Short mmCIF file of C-alpha atoms in Angstrom, two decimals:
data_model
loop_
_atom_site.label_atom_id
_atom_site.label_comp_id
_atom_site.label_asym_id
_atom_site.label_seq_id
_atom_site.Cartn_x
_atom_site.Cartn_y
_atom_site.Cartn_z
CA UNK A 1 -27.10 -21.09 -44.69
CA UNK A 2 -25.80 -21.85 -41.35
CA UNK A 3 -24.20 -18.90 -39.22
CA UNK A 4 -20.12 -18.99 -39.37
CA UNK A 5 -18.01 -16.82 -37.45
CA UNK A 6 -15.60 -16.43 -34.59
CA UNK A 7 -18.17 -14.89 -32.17
CA UNK A 8 -21.51 -15.88 -31.71
CA UNK A 9 -22.60 -12.21 -31.24
CA UNK A 10 -20.77 -10.93 -34.85
CA UNK A 11 -22.79 -10.53 -37.87
CA UNK A 12 -20.75 -13.20 -39.39
CA UNK A 13 -19.09 -13.36 -42.77
CA UNK A 14 -20.43 -12.39 -46.47
CA UNK A 15 -20.87 -15.50 -48.71
CA UNK A 16 -22.20 -16.20 -52.32
CA UNK A 17 -23.29 -19.03 -54.07
CA UNK A 18 -21.14 -20.34 -57.09
CA UNK A 19 -21.11 -23.64 -59.15
CA UNK A 20 -18.62 -25.02 -56.81
CA UNK A 21 -20.58 -24.01 -53.74
CA UNK A 22 -20.70 -21.22 -51.12
CA UNK A 23 -17.73 -19.02 -51.36
CA UNK A 24 -16.90 -16.27 -48.81
CA UNK A 25 -16.56 -12.85 -50.40
CA UNK A 26 -12.90 -11.85 -49.27
CA UNK A 27 -11.47 -10.25 -52.43
CA UNK A 28 -14.97 -8.45 -52.71
CA UNK A 29 -14.58 -6.92 -49.31
CA UNK A 30 -11.02 -5.83 -49.88
CA UNK A 31 -11.90 -4.10 -53.45
CA UNK A 32 -14.93 -2.50 -51.39
CA UNK A 33 -12.70 -1.24 -49.00
CA UNK A 34 -9.98 0.14 -51.18
CA UNK A 35 -12.95 1.74 -53.21
CA UNK A 36 -14.22 3.34 -50.01
CA UNK A 37 -10.62 4.51 -48.88
CA UNK A 38 -10.42 6.18 -52.33
CA UNK A 39 -13.75 8.07 -51.75
CA UNK A 40 -12.55 8.83 -48.41
CA UNK A 41 -9.15 10.42 -50.00
CA UNK A 42 -11.20 12.11 -52.87
CA UNK A 43 -13.88 13.49 -50.25
CA UNK A 44 -10.92 14.72 -47.82
CA UNK A 45 -9.20 16.60 -50.78
CA UNK A 46 -12.37 18.17 -51.58
CA UNK A 47 -12.97 19.45 -48.03
CA UNK A 48 -9.28 20.43 -47.73
CA UNK A 49 -9.80 22.50 -50.89
CA UNK A 50 -12.95 24.30 -49.98
CA UNK A 51 -13.60 27.22 -47.49
CA UNK A 52 -14.27 24.41 -44.66
CA UNK A 53 -10.65 23.39 -44.28
CA UNK A 54 -10.53 25.06 -40.71
CA UNK A 55 -13.65 22.90 -39.59
CA UNK A 56 -12.04 19.80 -40.77
CA UNK A 57 -8.60 20.24 -39.18
CA UNK A 58 -10.55 21.22 -35.92
CA UNK A 59 -12.58 18.08 -35.73
CA UNK A 60 -9.19 15.93 -36.58
CA UNK A 61 -7.49 17.77 -33.52
CA UNK A 62 -10.36 17.07 -31.46
CA UNK A 63 -10.31 13.50 -32.44
CA UNK A 64 -6.68 13.15 -31.82
CA UNK A 65 -7.00 14.89 -28.59
CA UNK A 66 -9.56 12.24 -27.26
CA UNK A 67 -7.39 9.74 -28.23
CA UNK A 68 -4.39 11.04 -26.35
CA UNK A 69 -6.57 11.31 -23.28
CA UNK A 70 -7.97 7.95 -23.52
CA UNK A 71 -4.28 6.50 -23.79
CA UNK A 72 -3.20 8.35 -21.13
CA UNK A 73 -6.11 7.17 -18.96
CA UNK A 74 -5.33 3.50 -19.69
CA UNK A 75 -1.39 4.07 -18.86
CA UNK A 76 -1.94 6.30 -15.98
CA UNK A 77 -0.66 4.51 -12.84
CA UNK A 78 -2.84 7.22 -10.56
CA UNK A 79 -6.05 6.50 -11.95
CA UNK A 80 -8.07 3.97 -9.79
CA UNK A 81 -11.35 1.89 -10.57
CA UNK A 82 -13.78 2.32 -8.06
CA UNK A 83 -17.19 0.23 -7.71
CA UNK A 84 -20.61 1.35 -6.00
CA UNK A 85 -20.57 -2.04 -3.95
CA UNK A 86 -17.69 -2.17 -1.47
CA UNK A 87 -17.86 -5.94 -0.84
CA UNK A 88 -17.29 -9.06 -3.16
CA UNK A 89 -18.53 -12.46 -3.48
CA UNK A 90 -15.93 -15.09 -2.92
CA UNK A 91 -16.16 -18.32 -5.38
CA UNK A 92 -13.48 -20.48 -6.36
CA UNK A 93 -15.15 -22.63 -8.81
CA UNK A 94 -18.01 -22.56 -11.65
CA UNK A 95 -21.62 -23.47 -10.45
CA UNK A 96 -24.94 -23.37 -12.30
CA UNK A 97 -25.56 -19.81 -10.83
CA UNK A 98 -22.27 -18.33 -10.98
CA UNK A 99 -19.88 -18.91 -13.84
CA UNK A 100 -15.85 -18.17 -13.36
CA UNK A 101 -14.15 -17.49 -10.28
CA UNK A 102 -12.97 -14.70 -8.07
CA UNK A 103 -9.40 -13.36 -8.17
CA UNK A 104 -7.10 -11.53 -5.73
CA UNK A 105 -6.86 -8.47 -7.88
CA UNK A 106 -10.59 -8.41 -8.70
CA UNK A 107 -10.88 -8.19 -4.65
CA UNK A 108 -8.19 -5.68 -4.59
CA UNK A 109 -10.27 -3.79 -7.07
CA UNK A 110 -13.83 -4.02 -5.54
CA UNK A 111 -12.92 -3.57 -2.04
CA UNK A 112 -12.46 0.38 -0.75
CA UNK A 113 -8.68 0.14 0.22
CA UNK A 114 -8.31 3.40 -0.88
CA UNK A 115 -10.60 5.19 1.50
CA UNK A 116 -9.40 2.57 4.37
CA UNK A 117 -6.08 3.91 4.76
CA UNK A 118 -7.56 7.13 6.08
CA UNK A 119 -9.24 5.32 8.98
CA UNK A 120 -6.59 4.77 11.64
CA UNK A 121 -8.08 1.71 12.56
CA UNK A 122 -7.59 -0.13 9.26
CA UNK A 123 -4.34 1.38 8.37
CA UNK A 124 -2.13 -1.21 9.59
CA UNK A 125 -4.20 -3.83 8.43
CA UNK A 126 -4.06 -2.48 4.50
CA UNK A 127 -0.27 -2.01 5.23
CA UNK A 128 0.32 -5.56 6.17
CA UNK A 129 -1.88 -7.00 3.44
CA UNK A 130 0.07 -4.67 1.06
CA UNK A 131 3.17 -6.24 2.36
CA UNK A 132 1.78 -10.23 2.06
CA UNK A 133 0.93 -9.47 -1.62
CA UNK A 134 4.18 -7.72 -2.41
CA UNK A 135 6.01 -11.04 -0.81
CA UNK A 136 3.96 -13.75 -2.64
CA UNK A 137 1.17 -12.68 -4.64
CA UNK A 138 2.91 -9.67 -6.74
CA UNK A 139 2.58 -12.04 -9.96
CA UNK A 140 -1.24 -12.78 -9.70
CA UNK A 141 -2.24 -9.09 -9.87
CA UNK A 142 -3.83 -7.97 -13.07
CA UNK A 143 -3.03 -4.66 -14.98
CA UNK A 144 -5.93 -2.59 -13.31
CA UNK A 145 -5.07 -4.32 -9.83
CA UNK A 146 -1.48 -3.34 -10.27
CA UNK A 147 -2.36 0.51 -10.85
CA UNK A 148 -4.58 0.32 -7.83
CA UNK A 149 -1.98 -1.34 -5.62
CA UNK A 150 0.74 1.08 -6.68
CA UNK A 151 -1.90 4.17 -6.54
CA UNK A 152 -2.73 2.96 -2.80
CA UNK A 153 0.80 2.66 -1.91
CA UNK A 154 1.75 5.95 -3.36
CA UNK A 155 -1.06 7.71 -1.00
CA UNK A 156 0.19 5.74 2.09
CA UNK A 157 3.62 6.94 1.55
CA UNK A 158 2.62 10.71 0.90
CA UNK A 159 0.15 10.26 4.24
CA UNK A 160 3.16 9.16 6.12
CA UNK A 161 5.36 11.96 4.70
CA UNK A 162 2.58 14.49 6.00
CA UNK A 163 1.74 13.36 9.31
CA UNK A 164 5.20 11.49 10.15
CA UNK A 165 3.08 8.48 11.68
CA UNK A 166 4.15 4.64 11.02
CA UNK A 167 7.15 5.37 9.12
CA UNK A 168 8.76 1.91 10.22
CA UNK A 169 5.57 -0.15 8.83
CA UNK A 170 6.29 1.56 5.31
CA UNK A 171 10.09 1.25 5.03
CA UNK A 172 9.57 -2.69 5.91
CA UNK A 173 6.73 -2.81 3.12
CA UNK A 174 8.87 -1.04 0.99
CA UNK A 175 11.88 -2.98 1.58
CA UNK A 176 10.09 -6.26 1.07
CA UNK A 177 8.42 -5.08 -1.96
CA UNK A 178 11.90 -3.82 -3.71
CA UNK A 179 13.28 -6.88 -3.10
CA UNK A 180 10.83 -8.92 -4.72
CA UNK A 181 10.92 -6.79 -7.89
CA UNK A 182 14.69 -6.91 -8.09
CA UNK A 183 14.22 -10.92 -8.04
CA UNK A 184 11.37 -10.79 -10.49
CA UNK A 185 13.05 -8.29 -12.91
CA UNK A 186 16.06 -10.42 -12.96
CA UNK A 187 14.54 -13.42 -13.93
CA UNK A 188 11.86 -11.72 -16.04
CA UNK A 189 12.03 -14.72 -18.87
CA UNK A 190 11.28 -17.27 -15.94
CA UNK A 191 8.56 -15.28 -14.10
CA UNK A 192 5.22 -14.18 -15.10
CA UNK A 193 4.98 -10.41 -14.34
CA UNK A 194 1.89 -8.84 -15.85
CA UNK A 195 3.25 -5.98 -18.09
CA UNK A 196 6.00 -4.58 -19.99
CA UNK A 197 9.32 -4.97 -18.03
CA UNK A 198 9.88 -1.04 -18.73
CA UNK A 199 6.96 0.23 -16.50
CA UNK A 200 8.02 -2.40 -13.71
CA UNK A 201 11.35 -0.84 -13.68
CA UNK A 202 10.02 2.61 -13.66
CA UNK A 203 7.96 1.58 -10.68
CA UNK A 204 11.11 -0.12 -8.98
CA UNK A 205 12.75 3.34 -9.26
CA UNK A 206 9.60 4.98 -7.73
CA UNK A 207 9.84 2.75 -4.85
CA UNK A 208 13.60 3.66 -4.32
CA UNK A 209 12.64 7.18 -4.38
CA UNK A 210 10.04 6.57 -1.82
CA UNK A 211 12.44 5.25 0.49
CA UNK A 212 15.12 7.69 -0.16
CA UNK A 213 12.12 10.38 0.97
CA UNK A 214 11.49 8.27 3.97
CA UNK A 215 15.08 7.78 4.85
CA UNK A 216 15.38 11.89 4.97
CA UNK A 217 12.26 12.03 7.10
CA UNK A 218 12.90 14.27 10.21
CA UNK A 219 10.44 14.31 13.17
CA UNK A 220 9.69 17.88 13.71
CA UNK A 221 9.52 18.82 17.41
CA UNK A 222 6.13 20.28 18.49
CA UNK A 223 5.98 22.95 20.81
CA UNK A 224 3.19 22.46 23.28
CA UNK A 225 2.63 24.58 25.79
CA UNK A 226 0.00 22.19 27.91
CA UNK A 227 0.13 18.83 29.71
CA UNK A 228 2.81 16.64 27.77
CA UNK A 229 3.67 12.90 28.32
CA UNK A 230 6.38 13.61 30.53
CA UNK A 231 3.86 15.31 33.10
CA UNK A 232 1.96 12.15 33.39
CA UNK A 233 2.68 10.32 36.79
CA UNK A 234 4.75 6.80 36.53
CA UNK A 235 1.86 4.40 37.09
CA UNK A 236 0.02 5.94 33.95
CA UNK A 237 3.27 5.65 31.91
CA UNK A 238 3.96 2.22 33.01
CA UNK A 239 0.12 1.60 31.95
CA UNK A 240 0.67 3.17 28.57
CA UNK A 241 3.78 0.72 27.82
CA UNK A 242 1.94 -2.27 28.78
CA UNK A 243 -0.92 -1.43 26.40
CA UNK A 244 1.74 -2.15 23.36
CA UNK A 245 1.83 -5.34 21.58
CA UNK A 246 4.76 -4.43 19.40
CA UNK A 247 8.24 -4.51 21.23
CA UNK A 248 9.74 -1.99 18.36
CA UNK A 249 6.95 0.63 19.64
CA UNK A 250 8.26 0.17 23.28
CA UNK A 251 11.59 0.71 22.11
CA UNK A 252 10.78 3.84 20.30
CA UNK A 253 8.77 5.32 23.01
CA UNK A 254 11.61 4.60 25.46
CA UNK A 255 13.81 7.00 23.41
CA UNK A 256 11.43 10.00 24.18
CA UNK A 257 12.51 10.61 27.56
CA UNK A 258 15.01 9.22 30.34
CA UNK A 259 12.00 7.94 32.24
CA UNK A 260 10.16 6.31 29.68
CA UNK A 261 13.78 4.68 28.94
CA UNK A 262 14.04 3.30 32.35
CA UNK A 263 10.19 1.90 32.46
CA UNK A 264 10.75 0.71 28.89
CA UNK A 265 13.69 -2.01 30.33
CA UNK A 266 11.35 -3.32 32.95
CA UNK A 267 11.74 -7.19 32.85
CA UNK A 268 8.06 -7.84 33.83
CA UNK A 269 7.08 -5.84 30.58
CA UNK A 270 9.04 -7.99 28.19
CA UNK A 271 7.86 -11.15 29.84
CA UNK A 272 4.40 -10.48 29.72
CA UNK A 273 5.05 -9.45 25.99
CA UNK A 274 6.88 -12.96 25.39
CA UNK A 275 3.69 -14.69 27.02
CA UNK A 276 1.36 -12.82 24.81
CA UNK A 277 2.77 -13.61 21.70
CA UNK A 278 4.54 -17.03 22.25
CA UNK A 279 3.71 -20.10 23.75
CA UNK A 280 5.58 -21.71 26.91
CA UNK A 281 7.35 -24.23 24.78
CA UNK A 282 8.46 -21.89 22.14
CA UNK A 283 10.36 -19.58 24.48
CA UNK A 284 11.70 -22.38 26.67
CA UNK A 285 13.53 -23.84 23.65
CA UNK A 286 15.26 -20.22 23.28
CA UNK A 287 15.99 -19.48 26.83
CA UNK A 288 18.72 -16.42 27.03
CA UNK A 289 20.26 -16.13 30.48
CA UNK A 290 22.24 -13.23 31.83
CA UNK A 291 25.29 -13.48 33.85
CA UNK A 292 23.37 -13.80 37.08
CA UNK A 293 21.22 -16.46 35.71
CA UNK A 294 18.13 -14.27 34.91
CA UNK A 295 16.30 -14.51 31.76
CA UNK A 296 16.68 -11.71 29.33
CA UNK A 297 12.97 -11.31 28.19
CA UNK A 298 13.74 -8.51 25.93
CA UNK A 299 16.50 -10.16 24.02
CA UNK A 300 14.12 -13.27 24.13
CA UNK A 301 11.37 -11.35 22.39
CA UNK A 302 13.44 -10.09 19.52
CA UNK A 303 14.99 -13.45 19.13
CA UNK A 304 11.67 -15.53 19.12
CA UNK A 305 10.52 -12.92 16.69
CA UNK A 306 12.92 -14.39 14.09
CA UNK A 307 11.52 -18.05 14.51
CA UNK A 308 8.02 -17.61 15.35
CA UNK A 309 5.03 -15.37 14.09
CA UNK A 310 3.47 -12.91 16.21
CA UNK A 311 -0.04 -12.27 17.13
CA UNK A 312 -1.65 -9.72 14.84
CA UNK A 313 -3.95 -6.95 16.47
CA UNK A 314 -6.05 -4.37 14.55
CA UNK A 315 -8.41 -2.12 15.10
CA UNK A 316 -10.70 -3.22 12.24
CA UNK A 317 -10.43 -5.76 9.78
CA UNK A 318 -12.30 -7.23 6.87
CA UNK A 319 -15.47 -9.48 7.65
CA UNK A 320 -16.36 -12.70 6.02
CA UNK A 321 -19.83 -13.75 5.70
CA UNK A 322 -20.11 -17.51 6.04
CA UNK A 323 -23.59 -18.01 4.81
CA UNK A 324 -23.43 -15.48 1.69
CA UNK A 325 -19.42 -16.34 1.20
CA UNK A 326 -18.93 -12.32 0.74
CA UNK A 327 -15.91 -10.30 2.01
CA UNK A 328 -16.68 -6.86 3.16
CA UNK A 329 -16.05 -4.19 5.27
CA UNK A 330 -18.29 -4.05 8.54
CA UNK A 331 -19.61 -0.48 8.49
CA UNK A 332 -20.29 -0.69 4.79
CA UNK A 333 -22.27 -4.04 5.31
CA UNK A 334 -23.53 -6.40 2.57
CA UNK A 335 -26.92 -7.66 1.50
CA UNK A 336 -26.95 -10.82 3.67
CA UNK A 337 -30.16 -13.19 3.68
CA UNK A 338 -29.39 -15.07 6.89
CA UNK A 339 -31.83 -14.72 9.70
CA UNK A 340 -28.90 -13.77 12.18
CA UNK A 341 -26.19 -11.95 10.29
CA UNK A 342 -24.18 -11.22 12.79
CA UNK A 343 -23.62 -14.78 13.75
CA UNK A 344 -22.28 -15.38 10.50
CA UNK A 345 -19.58 -13.06 10.43
CA UNK A 346 -16.22 -13.72 11.20
CA UNK A 347 -12.61 -11.41 10.85
CA UNK A 348 -10.34 -12.19 8.34
CA UNK A 349 -6.58 -11.54 8.93
CA UNK A 350 -4.35 -10.35 5.94
CA UNK A 351 -3.19 -13.71 5.74
CA UNK A 352 -6.64 -15.16 5.64
CA UNK A 353 -7.47 -12.74 2.67
CA UNK A 354 -4.59 -14.11 0.77
CA UNK A 355 -5.30 -17.87 1.27
CA UNK A 356 -8.98 -17.19 0.22
CA UNK A 357 -8.13 -16.52 -3.40
CA UNK A 358 -5.42 -19.39 -3.52
CA UNK A 359 -6.45 -22.20 -5.94
#
């Protein structure tokens, strides 16, 4: 009798031979199941009527408790899946050696973003990556990847509320995420959101709550009797301003003291910032002149920012091995088989990370 079944690993069905041929024993199985149910009911009644009724109730209560814990773990958004290896093989098509393909959600689960946000060198990188996912790749995340995404986002928000650092970055991220979710939830029948609509509405409410907390965030003035930023000489303060690659950071630092306010308006500072981020052809097309005919470099920077992307600068990024096709953090490494591994490594920008998983 050949094996018949929906799954080659299953034991198959039960068959009997009749005069008309082989037939499946469905009625026999149903009768057997009904008899077993009756036997279970009888045995349960015997137990309940005996002196061991308390033992049965305890076992039943323990089973129900385990089931509740299992369901809670599955539905809890604060739980996160961890993997021993902190790298992932990136393959987009099936080969003889490997079947299937790697998704963005799988990469998001495998790479250790949860601990990466605790590293000041990687914090901006992870936030930018979450922002790009919120803008365009939210619908491609699996259920587990969604849990990890919002779990990491929760840790980032709590970190900002505790240490009062980088609130502007998180506000921009939450704004983009809430805007995307509003559009997707309104067109739920047309979009492909993985999960129940009520879960996404709860997540949107959580995001709005985070935005309110960040809006009410007050910077506490630190009392320091030692050397402060105001005590530094002018050339050192000016050198600090020239180290910034983000115009908003310069504006924010200029609000600290009157001296920094004057230094932050330096035309040469904003000219150098424009030349760093944009090509000469780009800012020649959008010249902004003052009444005296001078170029307003500060206004030009924020105007050009609306038309062209600025250069990204991060302390540490993910690395991609061109020899092994593996994505990894540099300090955790990966099992490379190249003779000269360092020559195969290339840094991966947040946009490049997204592009690796587009099919």
